[in-house]
């Protein structure tokens, strides 16, 4: 007999025969979300036998289902037993809520070791009359927003991705991204113009967590969703999850961001960085010291390079490729490369930057170990992350091969912390950039010789590194700070800058992370791409710059090595963009980013973001396509100031329309308007 929890807003139904959730109904819109019934057991356990072979077990029958009402709270308890493993699932729904809170409890009395828990599992979803107008929000790095994922996810731009790509198992096509790093947050959102679906894990243990989005296939257009926890449960042990949230509502993705923010802000603190960093809105990324065996720049040239950066209004000087054999080689042997000069040459270069009031930042990779290093056979293998079968995780970048080190192990933690501290103490670095920390995939580690408590401790290991490093650097120099590649909510709370990069075209949507965490600083790459396609290179440069400026990001540029002969127009625009970003900065640092909240409508192809402060509002307008448009805001009287990237201050064009004001976007690629409310 089908069992249902419901209130005035939503209903969720469970079928004991198939052990599946078979109905999610939005009572406000009248839409049944699960339109294609698939047998999808509500949980699955990945287990290890005595030989570390991994197998998946699922329930085939239910022992008991019980529903109860306690005041305004309705609950459903479902009990299973499979291979001597007892499982209890609890679903709870408050009377006036659009959210089901769920838990899974496991008692392992069997002969297998449980390694992974996949729960909840739901399939067969699309919203409204068609899947074609459905949108998925996925926290892949700073965010993705994909229209019609039921079809788009089957295209080469997703199936061909190295990380985070669509894969296929014996059942279904799927994308599964692990938190924290590859997935920056623990939630997924799926919506159309009348319906919203939110799935999240409120796990304050911050285990390695897989966010899974599934696609039925070319002839079966539906979505599925699940969350995987990497949690070891040995024989005789029991485990109870932290809450999972399923929401059925009628909102767009901003609902999910606010809902998740409401939980996570109770678990983390917002970053506390040196005040001077508020005015660091651009940095020069200098990777051209030594790279792929070629010496481009020696340490003795750092002062002249910094002087060139200053001519562009750049104060922050970022250095990579300074280490032994250069960029992406001999990691983690972080010693100055002898071909580039002596340790004193490097020190003198940093000293020059500091004396000029600049900000020297050093790159170190916090994740990988070069297989060709003399130390790999000993230290490298010892601290390497080990999968369930004992294999090390190997990765290749260009011609260079590495193993992934385990951040949950104290030896690797100490090495990262001591190396970063040494760079600050010995060379006068103010910034330390930890590459890959918030970008590459987190894994479980099963090496019992490591110091971590559990296989899913990857994220907690990096948190130990960041907290301890912050403490030590602050004691050494109050001006020190940390940066990481890409982002992750718990990591971003400990650092200044998140390098959210613009990779291949795959529906990147950095607004997601910016809206959820307006306090976290995004650094966006805006250098022209390396390609012989001049038209594409030019168009992408303007597009990337528009996005960075509209989001109020820090600009990541290199006017010396990334602009070539024939790039005079782009280089001139770069100067204007830096000056424009400087002009906006006082408004950006004193306002809160709220994306499009409070904007009544946006026409055409323009992009608009809203920033609110006491007594004023900032609107940054992107019109890179040149097609023009307008936006409307609810207001009767106001005083405006408008400026564009190439023209400077201009007279704004606007129209009062009852209780709204319609503001026309200037023809320039990027502009802003300050509105002082009367």
Short mmCIF file of C-alpha atoms in Angstrom, two decimals, residues 526-529 531-545 566-567 569-570 573 624 669:
data_model
loop_
_atom_site.label_atom_id
_atom_site.label_comp_id
_atom_site.label_asym_id
_atom_site.label_seq_id
_atom_site.Cartn_x
_atom_site.Cartn_y
_atom_site.Cartn_z
CA UNK A 526 40.19 37.70 -18.28
CA UNK A 527 43.36 37.24 -20.33
CA UNK A 528 42.85 36.55 -24.06
CA UNK A 529 42.80 32.82 -24.73
CA UNK A 531 44.31 30.24 -29.88
CA UNK A 532 44.95 31.11 -33.51
CA UNK A 533 41.26 31.90 -34.01
CA UNK A 534 41.54 35.67 -33.71
CA UNK A 535 37.81 36.34 -33.94
CA UNK A 536 36.99 33.85 -31.18
CA UNK A 537 39.88 35.09 -29.04
CA UNK A 538 38.70 38.68 -29.30
CA UNK A 539 35.04 37.88 -28.67
CA UNK A 540 35.83 35.69 -25.66
CA UNK A 541 38.07 38.36 -24.13
CA UNK A 542 35.25 40.92 -24.19
CA UNK A 543 32.77 38.34 -22.92
CA UNK A 544 34.99 37.27 -20.02
CA UNK A 545 35.68 40.88 -19.11
CA UNK A 566 47.91 42.82 -33.01
CA UNK A 567 46.29 42.98 -29.56
CA UNK A 569 42.82 47.21 -29.13
CA UNK A 570 42.46 44.56 -26.43
CA UNK A 573 40.48 48.00 -23.39
CA UNK A 624 28.68 43.22 -24.59
CA UNK A 669 30.01 47.16 -23.32
#
